[in-house]
């Protein structure tokens, strides 16, 4: 997905308030196309109490992206569904990476706090002697 489209989709509301005719008009599509995309799982419409489909502004942005991929890029609907799925997965993984980076940073801060309180401020639990560069010559004992 184009970065501009991704930013546009991320910056809009998730409230499912648009009826199908309004969403279709906003996306520049026929309402039957939206019904078909809903059946195929490309864009998941919400449902009103009476069973009518409801779309969000994010859904409309996604419909425009589906249309662009189909018409301008020549991607078939199965390919578009795969692209959308992979982009959702990539987004989820990016969120997970950010969470793990925050956890790692917190762990490093905690380690630094513990080391500051430790009797031996080096990274070792037990103080160690300085490394020696002395050469030790080993000779087997003579047999008696």
Short mmCIF file of N, CA, C and O in Angstrom, two decimals, residues 3-126:
data_model
loop_
_atom_site.label_atom_id
_atom_site.label_comp_id
_atom_site.label_asym_id
_atom_site.label_seq_id
_atom_site.Cartn_x
_atom_site.Cartn_y
_atom_site.Cartn_z
N UNK A 3 2.43 4.69 0.91
CA UNK A 3 2.57 5.29 2.25
C UNK A 3 1.53 6.37 2.49
O UNK A 3 1.02 6.52 3.59
N UNK A 4 1.21 7.14 1.45
CA UNK A 4 0.20 8.20 1.61
C UNK A 4 -1.15 7.59 1.97
O UNK A 4 -1.86 8.09 2.82
N UNK A 5 -1.51 6.49 1.31
CA UNK A 5 -2.79 5.83 1.58
C UNK A 5 -2.78 5.25 2.98
O UNK A 5 -3.76 5.36 3.71
N UNK A 6 -1.66 4.61 3.40
CA UNK A 6 -1.57 4.01 4.71
C UNK A 6 -1.76 5.08 5.79
O UNK A 6 -2.49 4.89 6.74
N UNK A 7 -1.12 6.23 5.62
CA UNK A 7 -1.27 7.32 6.59
C UNK A 7 -2.71 7.82 6.59
O UNK A 7 -3.28 8.06 7.64
N UNK A 8 -3.30 7.93 5.40
CA UNK A 8 -4.69 8.39 5.31
C UNK A 8 -5.63 7.40 6.00
O UNK A 8 -6.54 7.80 6.72
N UNK A 9 -5.41 6.11 5.82
CA UNK A 9 -6.26 5.10 6.43
C UNK A 9 -6.08 5.10 7.93
O UNK A 9 -7.03 5.00 8.69
N UNK A 10 -4.82 5.24 8.41
CA UNK A 10 -4.57 5.21 9.84
C UNK A 10 -5.14 6.44 10.54
O UNK A 10 -5.46 6.40 11.71
N UNK A 11 -5.27 7.55 9.81
CA UNK A 11 -5.70 8.78 10.44
C UNK A 11 -7.20 9.00 10.45
O UNK A 11 -7.65 10.05 10.88
N UNK A 12 -8.00 8.04 9.99
CA UNK A 12 -9.45 8.25 9.93
C UNK A 12 -10.17 7.39 10.95
O UNK A 12 -9.60 6.46 11.52
N UNK A 13 -11.44 7.68 11.11
CA UNK A 13 -12.24 7.06 12.16
C UNK A 13 -12.62 5.62 11.83
O UNK A 13 -12.81 5.25 10.68
N UNK A 14 -12.77 4.82 12.89
CA UNK A 14 -13.22 3.44 12.76
C UNK A 14 -14.71 3.29 13.03
O UNK A 14 -15.22 2.18 13.01
N UNK A 15 -15.39 4.38 13.33
CA UNK A 15 -16.82 4.32 13.65
C UNK A 15 -17.60 3.91 12.41
O UNK A 15 -17.54 4.56 11.37
N UNK A 16 -18.35 2.82 12.52
CA UNK A 16 -19.13 2.29 11.39
C UNK A 16 -20.49 3.00 11.36
O UNK A 16 -21.46 2.54 11.95
N UNK A 17 -20.52 4.15 10.69
CA UNK A 17 -21.73 4.97 10.71
C UNK A 17 -22.29 5.25 9.32
O UNK A 17 -23.41 5.74 9.20
N UNK A 18 -21.55 4.94 8.27
CA UNK A 18 -21.98 5.28 6.92
C UNK A 18 -22.80 4.15 6.31
O UNK A 18 -22.36 3.00 6.30
N UNK A 19 -23.97 4.48 5.79
CA UNK A 19 -24.76 3.46 5.10
C UNK A 19 -24.11 3.17 3.76
O UNK A 19 -23.29 3.94 3.27
N UNK A 20 -24.48 2.06 3.17
CA UNK A 20 -23.80 1.57 1.98
C UNK A 20 -23.84 2.56 0.82
O UNK A 20 -22.86 2.73 0.11
N UNK A 21 -24.97 3.26 0.63
CA UNK A 21 -25.05 4.19 -0.51
C UNK A 21 -24.10 5.37 -0.33
O UNK A 21 -23.47 5.81 -1.29
N UNK A 22 -23.96 5.86 0.89
CA UNK A 22 -23.06 6.97 1.16
C UNK A 22 -21.61 6.52 1.01
O UNK A 22 -20.79 7.20 0.39
N UNK A 23 -21.29 5.37 1.57
CA UNK A 23 -19.92 4.84 1.47
C UNK A 23 -19.56 4.58 0.01
O UNK A 23 -18.44 4.88 -0.42
N UNK A 24 -20.51 4.04 -0.76
CA UNK A 24 -20.24 3.77 -2.18
C UNK A 24 -19.99 5.07 -2.93
O UNK A 24 -19.08 5.15 -3.76
N UNK A 25 -20.78 6.09 -2.63
CA UNK A 25 -20.60 7.37 -3.29
C UNK A 25 -19.25 7.98 -2.92
O UNK A 25 -18.55 8.50 -3.78
N UNK A 26 -18.89 7.90 -1.65
CA UNK A 26 -17.60 8.45 -1.21
C UNK A 26 -16.42 7.72 -1.85
O UNK A 26 -15.40 8.32 -2.14
N UNK A 27 -16.58 6.41 -2.05
CA UNK A 27 -15.51 5.60 -2.64
C UNK A 27 -15.52 5.64 -4.16
O UNK A 27 -14.59 5.15 -4.80
N UNK A 28 -16.60 6.18 -4.73
CA UNK A 28 -16.70 6.22 -6.19
C UNK A 28 -17.02 4.87 -6.79
O UNK A 28 -16.54 4.54 -7.87
N UNK A 29 -17.84 4.09 -6.10
CA UNK A 29 -18.18 2.74 -6.54
C UNK A 29 -19.69 2.56 -6.51
O UNK A 29 -20.41 3.35 -5.90
N UNK A 30 -20.12 1.48 -7.10
CA UNK A 30 -21.53 1.10 -7.04
C UNK A 30 -21.76 0.32 -5.74
O UNK A 30 -20.88 -0.45 -5.32
N UNK A 31 -22.91 0.50 -5.09
CA UNK A 31 -23.16 -0.24 -3.84
C UNK A 31 -23.03 -1.75 -4.00
O UNK A 31 -22.60 -2.44 -3.06
N UNK A 32 -23.36 -2.27 -5.16
CA UNK A 32 -23.23 -3.72 -5.37
C UNK A 32 -21.77 -4.16 -5.28
O UNK A 32 -21.47 -5.26 -4.82
N UNK A 33 -20.86 -3.28 -5.70
CA UNK A 33 -19.43 -3.58 -5.59
C UNK A 33 -19.03 -3.71 -4.13
O UNK A 33 -18.29 -4.62 -3.75
N UNK A 34 -19.55 -2.84 -3.28
CA UNK A 34 -19.27 -2.92 -1.85
C UNK A 34 -19.81 -4.21 -1.26
O UNK A 34 -19.14 -4.84 -0.43
N UNK A 35 -20.99 -4.61 -1.70
CA UNK A 35 -21.55 -5.88 -1.21
C UNK A 35 -20.66 -7.06 -1.61
O UNK A 35 -20.41 -7.97 -0.82
N UNK A 36 -20.18 -7.03 -2.85
CA UNK A 36 -19.31 -8.09 -3.33
C UNK A 36 -17.99 -8.12 -2.54
O UNK A 36 -17.52 -9.19 -2.15
N UNK A 37 -17.40 -6.95 -2.31
CA UNK A 37 -16.16 -6.88 -1.54
C UNK A 37 -16.37 -7.38 -0.11
O UNK A 37 -15.49 -8.01 0.47
N UNK A 38 -17.54 -7.10 0.44
CA UNK A 38 -17.86 -7.59 1.78
C UNK A 38 -17.96 -9.11 1.78
O UNK A 38 -17.41 -9.79 2.65
N UNK A 39 -18.61 -9.68 0.77
CA UNK A 39 -18.72 -11.14 0.67
C UNK A 39 -17.35 -11.79 0.51
O UNK A 39 -17.10 -12.87 1.04
N UNK A 40 -16.46 -11.12 -0.25
CA UNK A 40 -15.13 -11.68 -0.48
C UNK A 40 -14.18 -11.46 0.71
O UNK A 40 -13.10 -12.03 0.76
N UNK A 41 -14.59 -10.61 1.63
CA UNK A 41 -13.76 -10.35 2.81
C UNK A 41 -12.70 -9.29 2.59
O UNK A 41 -11.78 -9.17 3.40
N UNK A 42 -12.82 -8.51 1.52
CA UNK A 42 -11.84 -7.45 1.28
C UNK A 42 -12.04 -6.30 2.25
O UNK A 42 -11.07 -5.74 2.77
N UNK A 43 -13.27 -5.91 2.47
CA UNK A 43 -13.62 -4.84 3.39
C UNK A 43 -14.76 -5.36 4.26
O UNK A 43 -15.80 -5.75 3.74
N UNK A 44 -14.56 -5.39 5.55
CA UNK A 44 -15.55 -5.93 6.47
C UNK A 44 -16.49 -4.82 6.93
O UNK A 44 -16.09 -3.94 7.68
N UNK A 45 -17.71 -4.86 6.49
CA UNK A 45 -18.71 -3.88 6.91
C UNK A 45 -19.28 -4.28 8.25
O UNK A 45 -19.41 -5.46 8.56
N UNK A 46 -19.63 -3.26 9.04
CA UNK A 46 -20.34 -3.52 10.28
C UNK A 46 -21.81 -3.73 9.95
O UNK A 46 -22.24 -3.55 8.81
N UNK A 47 -22.59 -4.12 10.91
CA UNK A 47 -24.02 -4.34 10.69
C UNK A 47 -24.82 -3.50 11.66
O UNK A 47 -24.50 -3.42 12.85
N UNK A 48 -25.86 -2.88 11.14
CA UNK A 48 -26.80 -2.12 11.98
C UNK A 48 -27.77 -3.11 12.62
O UNK A 48 -27.79 -4.30 12.27
N UNK A 49 -28.59 -2.62 13.53
CA UNK A 49 -29.56 -3.48 14.21
C UNK A 49 -30.49 -4.16 13.22
O UNK A 49 -30.88 -5.31 13.40
N UNK A 50 -30.85 -3.48 12.15
CA UNK A 50 -31.75 -4.04 11.14
C UNK A 50 -31.04 -4.92 10.13
O UNK A 50 -31.67 -5.48 9.23
N UNK A 51 -29.72 -5.06 10.22
CA UNK A 51 -28.97 -5.92 9.31
C UNK A 51 -28.29 -5.18 8.17
O UNK A 51 -27.57 -5.79 7.38
N UNK A 52 -28.52 -3.89 8.04
CA UNK A 52 -27.89 -3.13 6.96
C UNK A 52 -26.41 -2.94 7.21
O UNK A 52 -25.95 -2.89 8.35
N UNK A 53 -25.67 -2.85 6.13
CA UNK A 53 -24.21 -2.68 6.23
C UNK A 53 -23.90 -1.24 6.65
O UNK A 53 -24.51 -0.29 6.19
N UNK A 54 -22.86 -1.10 7.48
CA UNK A 54 -22.37 0.20 7.91
C UNK A 54 -20.86 0.23 7.70
O UNK A 54 -20.15 -0.73 7.98
N UNK A 55 -20.38 1.34 7.18
CA UNK A 55 -18.96 1.50 6.86
C UNK A 55 -18.39 2.67 7.63
O UNK A 55 -19.10 3.62 7.97
N UNK A 56 -17.09 2.62 7.87
CA UNK A 56 -16.39 3.72 8.53
C UNK A 56 -15.61 4.50 7.48
O UNK A 56 -15.47 4.06 6.33
N UNK A 57 -15.08 5.64 7.89
CA UNK A 57 -14.23 6.41 6.99
C UNK A 57 -12.98 5.61 6.63
O UNK A 57 -12.48 5.69 5.50
N UNK A 58 -12.49 4.80 7.56
CA UNK A 58 -11.34 3.93 7.27
C UNK A 58 -11.70 2.91 6.19
O UNK A 58 -10.90 2.63 5.30
N UNK A 59 -12.92 2.37 6.25
CA UNK A 59 -13.38 1.42 5.23
C UNK A 59 -13.42 2.08 3.86
O UNK A 59 -13.04 1.47 2.86
N UNK A 60 -13.89 3.34 3.81
CA UNK A 60 -13.96 4.06 2.53
C UNK A 60 -12.56 4.26 1.97
O UNK A 60 -12.33 4.06 0.77
N UNK A 61 -11.59 4.62 2.82
CA UNK A 61 -10.21 4.78 2.37
C UNK A 61 -9.67 3.45 1.85
O UNK A 61 -8.96 3.40 0.83
N UNK A 62 -10.01 2.36 2.52
CA UNK A 62 -9.56 1.04 2.08
C UNK A 62 -10.23 0.66 0.75
O UNK A 62 -9.58 0.08 -0.13
N UNK A 63 -11.50 1.00 0.58
CA UNK A 63 -12.18 0.75 -0.69
C UNK A 63 -11.50 1.49 -1.83
O UNK A 63 -11.34 0.94 -2.93
N UNK A 64 -11.09 2.71 -1.57
CA UNK A 64 -10.37 3.48 -2.61
C UNK A 64 -9.05 2.81 -2.95
O UNK A 64 -8.65 2.77 -4.11
N UNK A 65 -8.37 2.28 -1.95
CA UNK A 65 -7.11 1.59 -2.20
C UNK A 65 -7.34 0.30 -2.99
O UNK A 65 -6.57 -0.04 -3.89
N UNK A 66 -8.40 -0.43 -2.67
CA UNK A 66 -8.75 -1.64 -3.42
C UNK A 66 -9.00 -1.28 -4.89
O UNK A 66 -8.52 -1.94 -5.80
N UNK A 67 -9.73 -0.21 -5.09
CA UNK A 67 -10.03 0.23 -6.46
C UNK A 67 -8.75 0.63 -7.19
O UNK A 67 -8.56 0.29 -8.35
N UNK A 68 -7.85 1.33 -6.50
CA UNK A 68 -6.59 1.74 -7.12
C UNK A 68 -5.75 0.53 -7.51
O UNK A 68 -5.23 0.45 -8.62
N UNK A 69 -5.63 -0.41 -6.59
CA UNK A 69 -4.84 -1.61 -6.88
C UNK A 69 -5.43 -2.38 -8.05
O UNK A 69 -4.71 -2.91 -8.90
N UNK A 70 -6.75 -2.45 -8.10
CA UNK A 70 -7.41 -3.20 -9.16
C UNK A 70 -7.29 -2.50 -10.50
O UNK A 70 -6.93 -3.13 -11.50
N UNK A 71 -7.57 -1.22 -10.53
CA UNK A 71 -7.62 -0.51 -11.81
C UNK A 71 -6.27 -0.03 -12.30
O UNK A 71 -5.95 -0.16 -13.47
N UNK A 72 -5.47 0.53 -11.41
CA UNK A 72 -4.19 1.11 -11.83
C UNK A 72 -3.06 0.10 -11.85
O UNK A 72 -2.19 0.15 -12.71
N UNK A 73 -3.06 -0.81 -10.88
CA UNK A 73 -1.97 -1.77 -10.77
C UNK A 73 -2.30 -3.11 -11.43
O UNK A 73 -1.41 -3.94 -11.61
N UNK A 74 -3.56 -3.35 -11.73
CA UNK A 74 -3.96 -4.58 -12.40
C UNK A 74 -3.94 -5.81 -11.50
O UNK A 74 -3.83 -6.94 -11.99
N UNK A 75 -4.05 -5.62 -10.20
CA UNK A 75 -4.04 -6.74 -9.25
C UNK A 75 -5.44 -7.32 -9.16
O UNK A 75 -6.42 -6.58 -9.06
N UNK A 76 -5.55 -8.65 -9.20
CA UNK A 76 -6.88 -9.26 -9.07
C UNK A 76 -7.34 -9.23 -7.62
O UNK A 76 -6.57 -8.93 -6.71
N UNK A 77 -8.61 -9.55 -7.39
CA UNK A 77 -9.18 -9.42 -6.05
C UNK A 77 -8.53 -10.36 -5.04
O UNK A 77 -8.35 -9.99 -3.87
N UNK A 78 -8.16 -11.56 -5.48
CA UNK A 78 -7.47 -12.48 -4.56
C UNK A 78 -6.11 -11.89 -4.15
O UNK A 78 -5.72 -11.99 -2.98
N UNK A 79 -5.43 -11.29 -5.09
CA UNK A 79 -4.14 -10.65 -4.79
C UNK A 79 -4.32 -9.47 -3.85
O UNK A 79 -3.52 -9.26 -2.94
N UNK A 80 -5.38 -8.70 -4.07
CA UNK A 80 -5.65 -7.55 -3.21
C UNK A 80 -5.95 -8.03 -1.79
O UNK A 80 -5.45 -7.45 -0.81
N UNK A 81 -6.72 -9.10 -1.68
CA UNK A 81 -7.03 -9.64 -0.35
C UNK A 81 -5.75 -10.08 0.36
O UNK A 81 -5.56 -9.83 1.55
N UNK A 82 -4.86 -10.70 -0.39
CA UNK A 82 -3.58 -11.14 0.18
C UNK A 82 -2.73 -9.94 0.60
O UNK A 82 -2.12 -9.94 1.67
N UNK A 83 -2.70 -8.91 -0.24
CA UNK A 83 -1.93 -7.69 0.07
C UNK A 83 -2.46 -7.06 1.35
O UNK A 83 -1.70 -6.70 2.25
N UNK A 84 -3.78 -6.93 1.45
CA UNK A 84 -4.39 -6.32 2.63
C UNK A 84 -4.06 -7.15 3.87
O UNK A 84 -3.70 -6.61 4.92
N UNK A 85 -4.16 -8.47 3.75
CA UNK A 85 -3.84 -9.34 4.88
C UNK A 85 -2.40 -9.21 5.32
O UNK A 85 -2.10 -9.14 6.52
N UNK A 86 -1.49 -9.15 4.35
CA UNK A 86 -0.08 -9.02 4.69
C UNK A 86 0.23 -7.66 5.30
O UNK A 86 1.07 -7.55 6.19
N UNK A 87 -0.46 -6.63 4.84
CA UNK A 87 -0.24 -5.31 5.42
C UNK A 87 -0.76 -5.25 6.85
O UNK A 87 -0.13 -4.62 7.71
N UNK A 88 -1.88 -5.90 7.12
CA UNK A 88 -2.37 -5.97 8.49
C UNK A 88 -1.37 -6.73 9.36
O UNK A 88 -1.09 -6.32 10.50
N UNK A 89 -0.85 -7.83 8.84
CA UNK A 89 0.13 -8.62 9.58
C UNK A 89 1.39 -7.79 9.84
O UNK A 89 1.93 -7.80 10.96
N UNK A 90 1.86 -7.08 8.82
CA UNK A 90 3.05 -6.24 8.98
C UNK A 90 2.80 -5.16 10.04
O UNK A 90 3.68 -4.88 10.87
N UNK A 91 1.63 -4.57 10.02
CA UNK A 91 1.29 -3.56 11.03
C UNK A 91 1.28 -4.14 12.43
O UNK A 91 1.80 -3.54 13.37
N UNK A 92 0.68 -5.32 12.56
CA UNK A 92 0.65 -6.00 13.87
C UNK A 92 2.06 -6.32 14.34
O UNK A 92 2.39 -6.15 15.52
N UNK A 93 2.91 -6.78 13.42
CA UNK A 93 4.29 -7.12 13.78
C UNK A 93 5.08 -5.87 14.16
O UNK A 93 5.91 -5.91 15.07
N UNK A 94 4.83 -4.76 13.46
CA UNK A 94 5.51 -3.51 13.82
C UNK A 94 5.11 -3.07 15.22
O UNK A 94 5.96 -2.62 16.00
N UNK A 95 3.84 -3.20 15.56
CA UNK A 95 3.39 -2.87 16.91
C UNK A 95 4.06 -3.77 17.94
O UNK A 95 4.49 -3.31 19.00
N UNK A 96 4.17 -5.05 17.61
CA UNK A 96 4.80 -6.00 18.52
C UNK A 96 6.28 -5.66 18.71
O UNK A 96 6.80 -5.73 19.83
N UNK A 97 6.96 -5.29 17.63
CA UNK A 97 8.36 -4.91 17.73
C UNK A 97 8.52 -3.69 18.63
O UNK A 97 9.42 -3.65 19.48
N UNK A 98 7.65 -2.70 18.47
CA UNK A 98 7.71 -1.51 19.32
C UNK A 98 7.51 -1.87 20.79
O UNK A 98 8.23 -1.37 21.67
N UNK A 99 6.55 -2.75 21.06
CA UNK A 99 6.31 -3.19 22.44
C UNK A 99 7.54 -3.91 22.99
O UNK A 99 7.94 -3.67 24.14
N UNK A 100 8.14 -4.78 22.19
CA UNK A 100 9.32 -5.51 22.65
C UNK A 100 10.51 -4.58 22.85
O UNK A 100 11.30 -4.77 23.79
N UNK A 101 10.65 -3.57 22.00
CA UNK A 101 11.73 -2.60 22.18
C UNK A 101 11.54 -1.82 23.48
O UNK A 101 12.51 -1.54 24.19
N UNK A 102 10.29 -1.47 23.79
CA UNK A 102 10.01 -0.78 25.05
C UNK A 102 10.34 -1.67 26.24
O UNK A 102 10.92 -1.21 27.23
N UNK A 103 9.97 -2.95 26.15
CA UNK A 103 10.28 -3.89 27.22
C UNK A 103 11.79 -4.05 27.39
O UNK A 103 12.30 -4.10 28.52
N UNK A 104 12.51 -4.12 26.29
CA UNK A 104 13.97 -4.26 26.33
C UNK A 104 14.60 -3.03 26.96
O UNK A 104 15.50 -3.15 27.81
N UNK A 105 14.13 -1.86 26.57
CA UNK A 105 14.67 -0.62 27.14
C UNK A 105 14.40 -0.59 28.65
O UNK A 105 15.28 -0.18 29.43
N UNK A 106 13.21 -1.02 29.07
CA UNK A 106 12.89 -1.06 30.50
C UNK A 106 13.80 -2.05 31.22
O UNK A 106 14.26 -1.78 32.34
N UNK A 107 14.08 -3.19 30.59
CA UNK A 107 14.97 -4.18 31.20
C UNK A 107 16.38 -3.62 31.35
O UNK A 107 17.02 -3.81 32.39
N UNK A 108 16.87 -2.92 30.33
CA UNK A 108 18.20 -2.31 30.41
C UNK A 108 18.24 -1.24 31.52
O UNK A 108 19.24 -1.13 32.24
N UNK A 109 17.16 -0.47 31.64
CA UNK A 109 17.12 0.53 32.72
C UNK A 109 17.16 -0.16 34.08
O UNK A 109 17.85 0.29 34.99
N UNK A 110 16.42 -1.25 34.21
CA UNK A 110 16.41 -1.99 35.48
C UNK A 110 17.78 -2.57 35.79
O UNK A 110 18.23 -2.52 36.94
N UNK A 111 18.46 -3.10 34.80
CA UNK A 111 19.81 -3.63 34.99
C UNK A 111 20.74 -2.52 35.46
O UNK A 111 21.54 -2.70 36.38
N UNK A 112 20.63 -1.35 34.83
CA UNK A 112 21.49 -0.23 35.22
C UNK A 112 21.20 0.19 36.66
O UNK A 112 22.14 0.49 37.42
N UNK A 113 19.93 0.18 37.06
CA UNK A 113 19.57 0.51 38.44
C UNK A 113 20.18 -0.50 39.41
O UNK A 113 20.72 -0.13 40.45
N UNK A 114 20.08 -1.78 39.09
CA UNK A 114 20.62 -2.82 39.97
C UNK A 114 22.14 -2.74 40.04
O UNK A 114 22.72 -2.93 41.12
N UNK A 115 22.80 -2.46 38.94
CA UNK A 115 24.25 -2.34 38.95
C UNK A 115 24.70 -1.14 39.75
O UNK A 115 25.74 -1.18 40.42
N UNK A 116 23.92 -0.07 39.72
CA UNK A 116 24.28 1.12 40.50
C UNK A 116 24.19 0.84 41.99
O UNK A 116 24.93 1.43 42.78
N UNK A 117 23.31 -0.06 42.39
CA UNK A 117 23.15 -0.40 43.81
C UNK A 117 24.10 -1.51 44.25
O UNK A 117 24.27 -1.74 45.44
N UNK A 118 24.72 -2.21 43.33
CA UNK A 118 25.54 -3.37 43.66
C UNK A 118 26.84 -2.98 44.34
O UNK A 118 27.37 -1.89 44.13
N UNK A 119 27.36 -3.90 45.15
CA UNK A 119 28.64 -3.68 45.81
C UNK A 119 29.78 -3.64 44.80
O UNK A 119 30.75 -2.92 44.98
N UNK A 120 29.65 -4.44 43.78
CA UNK A 120 30.65 -4.48 42.72
C UNK A 120 30.00 -3.93 41.46
O UNK A 120 29.23 -4.63 40.81
N UNK A 121 30.27 -2.69 41.10
CA UNK A 121 29.54 -2.07 39.99
C UNK A 121 29.87 -2.61 38.60
O UNK A 121 29.25 -2.20 37.65
N UNK A 122 30.81 -3.52 38.51
CA UNK A 122 31.05 -4.08 37.18
C UNK A 122 29.92 -5.02 36.82
O UNK A 122 29.02 -5.25 37.62
N UNK A 123 29.95 -5.61 35.67
CA UNK A 123 28.88 -6.48 35.22
C UNK A 123 28.98 -7.89 35.80
O UNK A 123 28.16 -8.73 35.48
N UNK A 124 29.97 -8.14 36.62
CA UNK A 124 30.15 -9.47 37.18
C UNK A 124 29.51 -9.56 38.56
O UNK A 124 29.49 -8.59 39.32
N UNK A 125 29.04 -10.73 38.89
CA UNK A 125 28.49 -10.96 40.22
C UNK A 125 29.60 -11.14 41.25
O UNK A 125 29.45 -10.80 42.41
N UNK A 126 30.72 -11.69 40.83
CA UNK A 126 31.86 -11.94 41.71
C UNK A 126 33.03 -11.14 41.15
O UNK A 126 33.28 -11.16 39.95
#
